Short mmCIF file of C-alpha atoms in Angstrom, two decimals:
data_model
loop_
_atom_site.label_atom_id
_atom_site.label_comp_id
_atom_site.label_asym_id
_atom_site.label_seq_id
_atom_site.Cartn_x
_atom_site.Cartn_y
_atom_site.Cartn_z
CA MET A 1 15.28 -42.19 23.18
CA ASP A 2 13.17 -44.69 21.20
CA VAL A 3 10.40 -43.95 18.69
CA LEU A 4 7.53 -44.53 21.14
CA GLN A 5 8.99 -42.17 23.74
CA SER A 6 9.48 -39.46 21.10
CA LEU A 7 5.90 -39.86 19.89
CA LEU A 8 4.56 -39.59 23.44
CA ILE A 9 6.44 -36.38 24.35
CA PRO A 10 3.76 -33.91 23.11
CA ILE A 11 0.97 -36.14 24.45
CA ILE A 12 2.11 -36.55 28.06
CA ASP A 13 3.57 -33.04 28.39
CA LEU A 14 0.52 -30.86 29.09
CA LYS A 15 2.40 -27.67 28.24
CA LEU A 16 3.27 -28.94 24.76
CA LEU A 17 -0.25 -30.30 24.30
CA GLY A 18 -1.69 -26.91 25.25
CA LEU A 19 0.63 -25.06 22.86
CA ILE A 20 -0.37 -27.33 19.97
CA ALA A 21 -4.06 -26.78 20.78
CA LEU A 22 -3.57 -23.01 21.10
CA GLY A 23 -1.61 -22.83 17.85
CA THR A 24 -4.22 -24.85 15.96
CA PHE A 25 -7.10 -22.71 17.25
CA ALA A 26 -5.26 -19.48 16.41
CA GLY A 27 -4.22 -20.87 13.02
CA ILE A 28 -7.82 -21.60 12.01
CA TYR A 29 -8.82 -17.99 12.56
CA VAL A 30 -5.61 -16.53 11.12
CA GLY A 31 -6.17 -18.66 8.02
CA ALA A 32 -9.80 -17.53 7.79
CA ILE A 33 -8.88 -13.83 7.54
CA PRO A 34 -7.74 -12.93 4.00
CA GLY A 35 -4.27 -11.42 4.04
CA LEU A 36 -3.24 -12.84 7.43
CA SER A 37 -1.20 -15.72 6.07
CA VAL A 38 0.18 -18.68 7.98
CA THR A 39 3.63 -17.74 6.69
CA MET A 40 3.31 -14.32 8.28
CA ALA A 41 2.10 -15.77 11.60
CA VAL A 42 4.92 -18.34 11.81
CA SER A 43 7.58 -15.77 10.87
CA ILE A 44 6.32 -13.43 13.60
CA LEU A 45 6.45 -16.31 16.09
CA ILE A 46 10.17 -16.79 15.51
CA SER A 47 10.88 -13.41 17.10
CA PHE A 48 8.83 -14.42 20.16
CA THR A 49 10.03 -18.00 20.51
CA PHE A 50 13.77 -17.81 19.72
CA SER A 51 14.54 -17.84 23.47
CA TRP A 52 12.22 -20.82 24.09
CA GLU A 53 13.25 -24.44 24.11
CA VAL A 54 12.92 -26.10 20.72
CA TYR A 55 9.96 -28.40 21.50
CA PRO A 56 7.55 -25.65 22.72
CA ALA A 57 8.54 -23.37 19.82
CA LEU A 58 7.91 -26.09 17.23
CA ALA A 59 4.67 -27.19 18.93
CA LEU A 60 3.16 -23.70 18.58
CA MET A 61 4.37 -23.25 14.98
CA ILE A 62 3.10 -26.67 13.87
CA GLY A 63 -0.31 -25.97 15.40
CA ILE A 64 -0.63 -22.65 13.56
CA TYR A 65 0.52 -24.24 10.30
CA MET A 66 -1.99 -27.10 10.42
CA GLY A 67 -4.87 -24.90 11.57
CA GLY A 68 -4.11 -22.13 9.08
CA VAL A 69 -4.17 -24.38 6.02
CA TYR A 70 -7.65 -25.58 7.00
CA GLY A 71 -8.88 -22.14 8.12
CA GLY A 72 -8.66 -20.64 4.65
CA SER A 73 -11.72 -22.64 3.64
CA ARG A 74 -14.05 -20.83 6.06
CA THR A 75 -14.29 -17.47 4.28
CA ALA A 76 -13.94 -19.21 0.90
CA ILE A 77 -17.22 -21.02 1.60
CA LEU A 78 -19.05 -18.22 3.42
CA LEU A 79 -17.97 -15.12 1.50
CA ASN A 80 -16.24 -16.42 -1.65
CA ILE A 81 -13.02 -14.84 -0.31
CA PRO A 82 -10.33 -17.53 0.06
CA GLY A 83 -8.43 -17.02 3.31
CA ALA A 84 -5.35 -18.47 1.57
CA PRO A 85 -4.37 -19.35 -2.02
CA ALA A 86 -4.83 -23.05 -1.21
CA ALA A 87 -8.56 -22.38 -0.68
CA ILE A 88 -9.19 -20.86 -4.12
CA ALA A 89 -10.48 -24.17 -5.51
CA THR A 90 -12.62 -24.68 -2.39
CA ALA A 91 -14.53 -21.48 -3.11
CA LEU A 92 -15.62 -22.76 -6.52
CA ASP A 93 -18.12 -25.20 -5.00
CA GLY A 94 -18.20 -24.10 -1.35
CA TYR A 95 -19.70 -20.67 -2.01
CA PRO A 96 -22.52 -22.01 -4.24
CA LEU A 97 -23.42 -24.39 -1.38
CA ALA A 98 -23.58 -21.44 1.04
CA GLN A 99 -25.85 -19.62 -1.42
CA LYS A 100 -28.17 -22.64 -1.27
CA GLY A 101 -28.28 -22.47 2.52
CA LEU A 102 -25.89 -25.38 3.03
CA ALA A 103 -22.87 -23.56 4.51
CA GLY A 104 -22.95 -25.69 7.69
CA GLU A 105 -22.94 -28.91 5.69
CA ALA A 106 -20.12 -27.61 3.48
CA ILE A 107 -17.92 -26.64 6.45
CA GLY A 108 -18.68 -29.97 8.13
CA ILE A 109 -17.59 -32.07 5.14
CA VAL A 110 -14.55 -29.84 4.57
CA THR A 111 -13.46 -30.30 8.19
CA VAL A 112 -13.74 -34.09 8.09
CA VAL A 113 -11.99 -34.52 4.71
CA SER A 114 -9.30 -32.05 5.78
CA PHE A 115 -8.63 -34.30 8.77
CA ILE A 116 -8.44 -37.35 6.46
CA GLY A 117 -6.07 -35.55 4.09
CA GLY A 118 -3.90 -34.34 6.95
CA PHE A 119 -3.74 -37.88 8.37
CA ILE A 120 -2.65 -39.34 5.00
CA GLY A 121 0.09 -36.70 4.65
CA ILE A 122 1.37 -37.32 8.18
CA LEU A 123 1.29 -41.09 7.66
CA ALA A 124 3.31 -40.69 4.46
CA LEU A 125 5.81 -38.52 6.36
CA ALA A 126 6.21 -41.21 9.02
CA LEU A 127 6.42 -44.21 6.67
CA PHE A 128 7.84 -43.01 3.38
CA ALA A 129 9.90 -39.88 4.11
CA PRO A 130 13.22 -41.16 2.71
CA LEU A 131 11.55 -42.69 -0.37
CA LEU A 132 9.48 -39.58 -1.22
CA ALA A 133 12.48 -37.32 -0.57
CA ASP A 134 14.49 -39.36 -3.09
CA PHE A 135 11.67 -38.91 -5.64
CA ALA A 136 11.44 -35.16 -4.99
CA ILE A 137 15.18 -34.61 -5.40
CA ARG A 138 15.01 -36.10 -8.91
CA PHE A 139 13.02 -33.07 -10.13
CA GLN A 140 15.10 -30.94 -12.52
CA PRO A 141 14.37 -27.27 -13.34
CA ARG A 142 12.56 -28.35 -16.52
CA ASP A 143 10.28 -30.55 -14.39
CA TYR A 144 9.34 -27.64 -12.15
CA MET A 145 8.74 -25.55 -15.27
CA LEU A 146 6.45 -28.25 -16.69
CA LEU A 147 4.70 -28.52 -13.32
CA ALA A 148 4.01 -24.77 -13.42
CA VAL A 149 2.72 -25.03 -17.02
CA LEU A 150 0.55 -27.95 -15.89
CA GLY A 151 -0.89 -25.76 -13.15
CA ILE A 152 -1.61 -22.93 -15.58
CA LEU A 153 -3.31 -25.29 -18.03
CA LEU A 154 -5.53 -26.54 -15.22
CA VAL A 155 -7.44 -23.31 -15.82
CA GLY A 156 -9.41 -25.57 -18.11
CA SER A 157 -11.07 -27.03 -15.03
CA LEU A 158 -11.72 -23.55 -13.64
CA SER A 159 -12.90 -21.77 -16.77
CA GLY A 160 -16.27 -23.36 -17.48
CA ASP A 161 -16.97 -23.97 -21.13
CA SER A 162 -14.54 -21.45 -22.62
CA LEU A 163 -10.93 -22.60 -22.91
CA VAL A 164 -9.99 -19.29 -24.56
CA LYS A 165 -11.28 -17.22 -21.64
CA GLY A 166 -9.53 -19.53 -19.16
CA ILE A 167 -6.17 -19.33 -20.96
CA PHE A 168 -6.52 -15.55 -21.32
CA ALA A 169 -7.16 -15.25 -17.58
CA GLY A 170 -4.17 -17.46 -16.77
CA ALA A 171 -1.91 -15.49 -19.13
CA LEU A 172 -3.11 -12.25 -17.55
CA GLY A 173 -2.10 -13.64 -14.16
CA ILE A 174 1.38 -14.59 -15.43
CA GLY A 175 1.76 -11.05 -16.81
CA LEU A 176 0.79 -9.51 -13.48
CA GLY A 177 3.20 -11.83 -11.66
CA SER A 178 6.03 -10.67 -13.96
CA VAL A 179 5.69 -7.01 -13.00
CA GLY A 180 8.67 -5.61 -11.09
CA MET A 181 12.42 -6.20 -11.06
CA ASP A 182 13.78 -9.20 -12.93
CA PRO A 183 15.34 -11.39 -10.19
CA LEU A 184 18.15 -12.57 -12.49
CA THR A 185 19.19 -9.47 -14.44
CA TYR A 186 17.69 -6.87 -12.07
CA THR A 187 16.11 -4.98 -14.94
CA GLU A 188 12.65 -3.49 -14.79
CA ARG A 189 9.72 -5.39 -16.31
CA PHE A 190 6.36 -3.73 -17.06
CA THR A 191 7.05 -0.92 -14.58
CA PHE A 192 6.53 1.90 -17.15
CA GLY A 193 9.06 3.98 -15.24
CA THR A 194 6.91 3.96 -12.08
CA ASP A 195 8.77 3.34 -8.81
CA ALA A 196 5.66 1.89 -7.17
CA LEU A 197 5.72 -1.02 -9.64
CA ARG A 198 9.37 -1.94 -9.09
CA SER A 199 8.54 -4.16 -6.12
CA GLY A 200 5.88 -5.99 -8.13
CA VAL A 201 2.19 -6.54 -7.49
CA SER A 202 1.20 -8.34 -4.29
CA PHE A 203 -0.68 -11.53 -5.18
CA VAL A 204 -2.60 -11.13 -1.90
CA ALA A 205 -3.90 -7.75 -3.09
CA VAL A 206 -4.90 -9.32 -6.42
CA MET A 207 -6.56 -12.28 -4.70
CA ILE A 208 -8.52 -10.24 -2.16
CA GLY A 209 -9.55 -7.65 -4.72
CA MET A 210 -10.69 -10.11 -7.35
CA PHE A 211 -12.52 -12.40 -4.94
CA GLY A 212 -13.60 -10.00 -2.18
CA ILE A 213 -14.28 -6.59 -3.72
CA SER A 214 -15.59 -7.98 -7.01
CA GLU A 215 -17.99 -10.24 -5.10
CA GLY A 216 -19.19 -7.25 -3.08
CA LEU A 217 -19.78 -5.27 -6.27
CA MET A 218 -21.64 -8.19 -7.85
CA GLN A 219 -23.90 -8.41 -4.80
CA LEU A 220 -24.89 -4.76 -5.23
CA HIS A 221 -27.11 -6.02 -8.05
CA THR A 222 -29.14 -7.98 -5.48
CA VAL A 223 -28.64 -5.86 -2.36
CA ASN A 224 -32.38 -5.88 -1.57
CA THR A 225 -32.67 -9.66 -1.89
CA ALA A 226 -33.29 -11.45 1.39
CA ALA A 227 -30.27 -13.35 2.76
CA VAL A 228 -30.33 -17.11 2.34
CA LYS A 229 -31.27 -18.82 5.60
CA GLN A 230 -28.64 -21.45 6.37
CA LYS A 231 -29.81 -24.94 7.28
CA ILE A 232 -27.77 -25.95 10.32
CA GLY A 233 -28.86 -29.47 11.02
CA ARG A 234 -26.33 -32.28 11.11
CA ILE A 235 -22.91 -30.65 10.94
CA ILE A 236 -20.89 -33.85 11.15
CA PRO A 237 -21.35 -35.57 7.77
CA SER A 238 -22.92 -39.02 7.79
CA TRP A 239 -20.72 -42.08 7.39
CA PRO A 240 -22.37 -43.07 4.05
CA LEU A 241 -21.51 -39.62 2.65
CA VAL A 242 -17.89 -39.87 3.85
CA ARG A 243 -17.59 -43.45 2.59
CA LYS A 244 -18.95 -42.44 -0.82
CA HIS A 245 -16.23 -39.81 -1.30
CA LEU A 246 -13.44 -41.65 0.52
CA PRO A 247 -11.90 -43.21 -2.65
CA LEU A 248 -11.61 -39.76 -4.26
CA GLY A 249 -10.25 -38.34 -0.99
CA LEU A 250 -7.54 -41.00 -0.82
CA GLN A 251 -6.53 -40.30 -4.42
CA THR A 252 -6.33 -36.55 -3.93
CA SER A 253 -4.56 -36.96 -0.56
CA SER A 254 -1.86 -38.91 -2.39
CA ILE A 255 -1.63 -36.13 -4.98
CA GLY A 256 -1.34 -33.54 -2.20
CA THR A 257 1.38 -35.49 -0.39
CA VAL A 258 3.52 -35.90 -3.52
CA ILE A 259 3.07 -32.26 -4.65
CA GLY A 260 3.75 -31.06 -1.10
CA ALA A 261 7.01 -33.03 -1.07
CA LEU A 262 8.28 -31.13 -4.12
CA PRO A 263 10.43 -28.25 -2.83
CA GLY A 264 8.95 -24.84 -3.49
CA THR A 265 5.43 -25.93 -4.49
CA GLY A 266 2.78 -26.16 -1.76
CA GLY A 267 -0.90 -26.66 -1.05
CA ASP A 268 -2.20 -24.14 -3.61
CA ILE A 269 -0.82 -26.12 -6.57
CA ALA A 270 -1.80 -29.42 -4.92
CA ALA A 271 -5.39 -28.23 -4.42
CA LEU A 272 -5.83 -27.15 -8.03
CA ILE A 273 -4.29 -30.32 -9.48
CA ALA A 274 -6.53 -32.37 -7.18
CA TYR A 275 -9.61 -30.37 -8.23
CA ASP A 276 -8.80 -31.00 -11.88
CA HIS A 277 -8.31 -34.69 -11.11
CA ALA A 278 -11.74 -34.80 -9.47
CA THR A 279 -13.43 -33.26 -12.51
CA ARG A 280 -11.89 -35.97 -14.69
CA VAL A 281 -12.57 -39.06 -12.59
CA THR A 282 -16.03 -38.17 -11.24
CA ARG A 283 -18.69 -39.62 -13.47
CA ASN A 284 -22.07 -37.91 -13.39
CA PRO A 285 -21.77 -35.87 -10.15
CA GLU A 286 -25.07 -35.17 -8.41
CA VAL A 287 -24.38 -31.43 -8.78
CA PRO A 288 -22.16 -30.04 -11.57
CA PHE A 289 -18.70 -28.80 -10.59
CA GLY A 290 -18.76 -25.08 -9.86
CA LYS A 291 -22.41 -25.30 -8.78
CA GLY A 292 -21.94 -26.91 -5.36
CA ALA A 293 -20.44 -30.37 -6.01
CA ILE A 294 -19.29 -32.12 -2.82
CA GLU A 295 -16.43 -33.61 -4.86
CA GLY A 296 -15.28 -30.03 -5.48
CA LEU A 297 -14.78 -29.67 -1.71
CA VAL A 298 -13.30 -33.11 -1.05
CA ALA A 299 -10.54 -32.92 -3.67
CA PRO A 300 -8.83 -29.57 -2.86
CA GLU A 301 -9.24 -29.84 0.92
CA THR A 302 -7.78 -33.35 1.21
CA ALA A 303 -4.91 -32.32 -1.09
CA ASN A 304 -3.91 -29.05 0.59
CA ASN A 305 -3.98 -30.62 4.07
CA ALA A 306 -2.05 -33.69 2.91
CA ALA A 307 0.53 -31.29 1.44
CA VAL A 308 1.40 -30.18 5.00
CA GLY A 309 2.86 -33.60 5.85
CA GLY A 310 4.41 -33.72 2.39
CA ALA A 311 6.15 -30.36 2.87
CA PHE A 312 7.98 -31.67 5.94
CA ILE A 313 9.50 -34.56 3.97
CA PRO A 314 12.18 -32.60 2.04
CA MET A 315 12.65 -30.29 5.04
CA LEU A 316 13.53 -33.06 7.48
CA THR A 317 15.31 -35.46 5.11
CA LEU A 318 17.11 -33.08 2.76
CA GLY A 319 17.14 -29.74 4.56
CA ILE A 320 15.17 -28.25 1.65
CA PRO A 321 11.89 -26.44 2.45
CA GLY A 322 8.77 -27.86 0.87
CA ASP A 323 7.00 -24.49 1.04
CA ALA A 324 7.30 -21.02 2.58
CA VAL A 325 6.27 -22.11 6.09
CA THR A 326 8.77 -24.98 6.28
CA ALA A 327 11.45 -22.56 5.03
CA ILE A 328 10.76 -20.45 8.14
CA MET A 329 10.78 -23.57 10.33
CA ILE A 330 14.22 -24.49 8.98
CA GLY A 331 15.36 -21.08 10.22
CA ALA A 332 13.80 -21.82 13.61
CA LEU A 333 15.67 -25.15 13.81
CA PHE A 334 18.94 -23.44 12.93
CA ILE A 335 18.32 -20.84 15.65
CA HIS A 336 17.98 -23.70 18.13
CA GLY A 337 21.23 -25.30 16.99
CA LEU A 338 19.72 -28.06 14.85
CA ASN A 339 20.65 -28.84 11.27
CA PRO A 340 17.74 -30.29 9.26
CA GLY A 341 18.90 -32.62 6.53
CA PRO A 342 20.01 -36.19 5.88
CA MET A 343 21.81 -36.50 9.24
CA LEU A 344 18.89 -35.26 11.35
CA MET A 345 17.12 -38.63 11.28
CA VAL A 346 20.40 -40.35 12.17
CA GLU A 347 21.71 -38.02 14.86
CA GLN A 348 18.38 -36.82 16.34
CA PRO A 349 15.57 -39.20 15.35
CA ASP A 350 13.62 -38.04 18.42
CA MET A 351 13.13 -34.63 16.72
CA PHE A 352 11.68 -36.29 13.61
CA TRP A 353 9.20 -38.36 15.61
CA PHE A 354 8.28 -35.40 17.82
CA ILE A 355 7.31 -33.42 14.70
CA VAL A 356 5.28 -36.37 13.38
CA SER A 357 3.44 -36.63 16.71
CA ALA A 358 2.85 -32.88 16.96
CA LEU A 359 1.41 -32.82 13.44
CA GLY A 360 -0.92 -35.69 14.33
CA LEU A 361 -2.17 -33.92 17.46
CA ALA A 362 -2.64 -30.65 15.56
CA ASN A 363 -4.70 -32.58 13.01
CA VAL A 364 -6.95 -33.95 15.77
CA PHE A 365 -7.37 -30.47 17.32
CA MET A 366 -8.20 -29.11 13.86
CA LEU A 367 -11.05 -31.62 13.62
CA ILE A 368 -12.35 -30.71 17.10
CA PHE A 369 -12.12 -26.92 16.69
CA GLY A 370 -13.31 -27.11 13.07
CA LEU A 371 -16.58 -28.78 14.04
CA THR A 372 -17.29 -26.32 16.86
CA GLY A 373 -18.46 -22.77 16.41
CA ILE A 374 -19.91 -23.42 12.94
CA LYS A 375 -23.37 -22.17 13.92
CA MET A 376 -21.87 -18.86 15.01
CA PHE A 377 -19.65 -18.64 11.95
CA VAL A 378 -22.47 -19.14 9.42
CA LYS A 379 -24.37 -16.18 10.89
CA ILE A 380 -22.04 -14.10 8.70
CA VAL A 381 -23.85 -15.14 5.53
CA GLU A 382 -27.28 -14.69 7.12
CA MET A 383 -26.64 -10.99 7.68
CA PRO A 384 -28.66 -8.61 5.49
CA ARG A 385 -26.65 -7.80 2.37
CA ALA A 386 -26.64 -4.10 3.22
CA MET A 387 -24.69 -5.05 6.38
CA LEU A 388 -22.64 -7.86 4.82
CA LEU A 389 -21.14 -5.76 2.02
CA PRO A 390 -19.39 -3.32 4.41
CA VAL A 391 -18.04 -6.35 6.31
CA ILE A 392 -16.60 -7.77 3.07
CA LEU A 393 -15.06 -4.38 2.24
CA LEU A 394 -13.59 -4.03 5.74
CA LEU A 395 -12.12 -7.56 5.71
CA SER A 396 -10.65 -6.92 2.27
CA ILE A 397 -9.02 -3.64 3.29
CA VAL A 398 -7.61 -5.10 6.51
CA GLY A 399 -6.33 -8.17 4.67
CA ALA A 400 -4.62 -6.17 1.93
CA TYR A 401 -3.05 -3.71 4.38
CA ALA A 402 -1.87 -6.42 6.78
CA VAL A 403 0.50 -8.02 4.24
CA SER A 404 3.11 -5.25 4.31
CA ASN A 405 1.39 -2.36 6.14
CA SER A 406 1.17 -0.51 2.83
CA LEU A 407 -1.68 1.67 1.59
CA ALA A 408 -0.43 0.98 -1.94
CA ASP A 409 -1.59 -2.63 -1.55
CA VAL A 410 -5.04 -1.37 -0.53
CA TYR A 411 -5.23 0.75 -3.69
CA TRP A 412 -4.11 -2.22 -5.80
CA MET A 413 -6.71 -4.38 -4.11
CA LEU A 414 -9.51 -1.89 -4.84
CA GLY A 415 -8.37 -1.51 -8.45
CA PHE A 416 -8.24 -5.26 -9.04
CA GLY A 417 -11.62 -5.57 -7.37
CA VAL A 418 -13.21 -3.26 -9.94
CA PHE A 419 -11.30 -5.02 -12.73
CA GLY A 420 -12.43 -8.42 -11.44
CA TYR A 421 -16.02 -7.17 -11.35
CA PHE A 422 -15.94 -6.43 -15.08
CA LEU A 423 -14.22 -9.74 -15.81
CA LYS A 424 -17.07 -11.49 -13.98
CA LEU A 425 -19.68 -9.52 -15.90
CA TYR A 426 -18.22 -10.72 -19.19
CA GLY A 427 -17.84 -14.33 -18.09
CA TYR A 428 -14.09 -14.51 -17.47
CA PRO A 429 -13.04 -16.78 -14.58
CA LEU A 430 -11.02 -15.17 -11.79
CA GLY A 431 -9.37 -18.31 -10.37
CA PRO A 432 -6.90 -18.65 -13.27
CA VAL A 433 -5.76 -15.04 -12.83
CA ILE A 434 -4.75 -15.73 -9.22
CA LEU A 435 -3.18 -19.04 -10.18
CA GLY A 436 -1.16 -17.31 -12.89
CA VAL A 437 0.16 -14.70 -10.45
CA ILE A 438 1.14 -17.38 -7.93
CA LEU A 439 2.84 -19.70 -10.45
CA SER A 440 4.53 -17.02 -12.55
CA ARG A 441 7.66 -16.96 -10.36
CA LEU A 442 7.96 -20.77 -10.35
CA LEU A 443 7.56 -20.81 -14.15
CA ASP A 444 9.93 -17.90 -14.78
CA ASP A 445 12.75 -19.05 -12.49
CA ASN A 446 12.76 -22.64 -13.66
CA TRP A 447 12.48 -21.74 -17.34
CA ARG A 448 15.66 -19.68 -16.89
CA ARG A 449 17.45 -22.47 -15.04
CA ALA A 450 16.35 -25.09 -17.55
CA ILE A 451 17.39 -23.16 -20.66
CA ILE A 452 20.72 -22.07 -19.12
CA SER A 453 21.56 -25.63 -18.04
CA ASP A 454 20.88 -26.77 -21.64
CA GLN A 455 23.21 -24.12 -23.08
CA GLU A 456 20.28 -21.96 -24.20
CA SER A 457 19.26 -24.53 -26.79
CA LEU A 458 15.57 -25.34 -27.20
CA TRP A 459 16.52 -28.55 -29.02
CA MET A 460 18.63 -29.76 -26.10
CA LEU A 461 15.84 -28.82 -23.68
CA LEU A 462 13.32 -30.85 -25.70
CA LYS A 463 15.78 -33.73 -26.06
CA GLY A 464 16.38 -33.78 -22.30
CA THR A 465 12.63 -33.68 -21.66
CA LEU A 466 11.99 -36.69 -23.91
CA ALA A 467 14.96 -38.60 -22.46
CA SER A 468 13.85 -38.27 -18.83
CA PRO A 469 10.89 -40.52 -17.82
CA LEU A 470 9.72 -37.97 -15.22
CA SER A 471 9.92 -35.03 -17.64
CA LEU A 472 8.24 -37.08 -20.36
CA VAL A 473 5.29 -37.93 -18.09
CA LEU A 474 4.83 -34.24 -17.20
CA PHE A 475 5.20 -33.18 -20.84
CA VAL A 476 2.61 -35.72 -22.03
CA SER A 477 0.28 -34.61 -19.20
CA VAL A 478 0.56 -30.99 -20.36
CA VAL A 479 -0.24 -31.96 -23.96
CA LEU A 480 -3.17 -34.18 -22.96
CA ILE A 481 -4.71 -31.55 -20.67
CA PHE A 482 -4.49 -28.96 -23.44
CA VAL A 483 -5.90 -31.25 -26.13
CA SER A 484 -8.70 -32.54 -23.84
CA LYS A 485 -10.13 -29.03 -23.62
CA THR A 486 -10.28 -28.54 -27.41
CA PRO A 487 -12.87 -29.72 -29.97
CA LEU A 488 -10.23 -32.12 -31.32
CA TRP A 489 -10.63 -34.33 -28.23
CA GLY A 490 -14.37 -34.67 -28.78
CA MET A 491 -13.85 -35.44 -32.48
CA ILE A 492 -11.39 -38.24 -31.63
CA PHE A 493 -13.80 -39.88 -29.20
CA ARG A 494 -16.75 -39.49 -31.56
CA LYS A 495 -14.77 -41.28 -34.27
CA LYS A 496 -13.89 -44.09 -31.85
CA ALA A 497 -17.52 -44.38 -30.78
CA GLY A 498 -18.60 -44.46 -34.40
#
């Protein structure tokens, strides 16, 4: 079967086309509900589709994956509750736009740039899969450790004017992510002898509590204020607006593709790195970042959607999952008697091109479904606050409970909501806390691997970092990001200017 025939399979087969459309539609609304993750939806699908043929099963899973990554932006913009970790950065500028009555415009631009980002990621998968897979496999444990540190230091772009508050929030997140049983030595960490803490703290409970409940509590201060009337005019953004932000979108799509191709990372890290990149390259934005900047929507949404195509690169070429969803898809391929890895493109190239085609179709359906129903969706933020706050509370409780059907997660979520409320009152950013929880495992595991592989010698670890071009670039990036957020950076540039 040649490449063209493989690409046409999901297009000419109406059943496969319908499954991709259904999966994408369902994925958008699964992604929009905090706590109902794409990973959960795809893992549940395996139990329903294991008796299916491989093409229909993959078509449905790919649709849900592509739709779910985009769907997380909906509640991030409308309610300041990210539907998924990858939408945390989107909330920073999306929610201020909704507060200005521009939720429809925000969702419209997010939908279009998500399509562009998804297209770039899929194009990279089709054209550069072997090359990018070779780059990804060069990453050593120390490189993943530096990548995690880089992500934590990006709190500088999320923490306003105070680096100290941003680093404190990130460190707090790392501490929360460390609670539970040590995965290497199986000893208890920060459990204080409490059995309930041995399984750790669910990052979904932290995320929903800090963004959902804390936001609800903050809105109690203005519960009698009239809701902002949303201006639903032109939903599809104008071509001049898209063209203006296209260069940034292409840059951040490339970032998302490369980060997505690194095994074990994903769209959440890609979105935050892209957001930080946007804050550095955008000169004089019309609206400051964090106040409703369009660039603050373009960067994370192009990156996290491009990361979808990137995540399939190591999965299909190396048999290594790029993120949690592709890890589940590898299991699905094994169930159907396929062995993803270097020989897949040699022995069954039709499977590779089918996946590329299915991703492309899911991306098109995401654009179509994303631009429809916006007028109905934005009615959520036009509700009187006395009615909206119970909706936020209900969504938060359902989302926290849905992760593992545990009331303990609901209690954690409520507790972190109150804690997040006080952090907000005193000017501490919440984004870095969530980022710290998410990246703590990546940082912890790869620090262990790196130090063990260098015979537990810090000198050898530093020597290896300086000797490797890839590690050196990451190390220098970490140092520069840290220094650029200190007064020293301003002093250096003032001296140069003088």
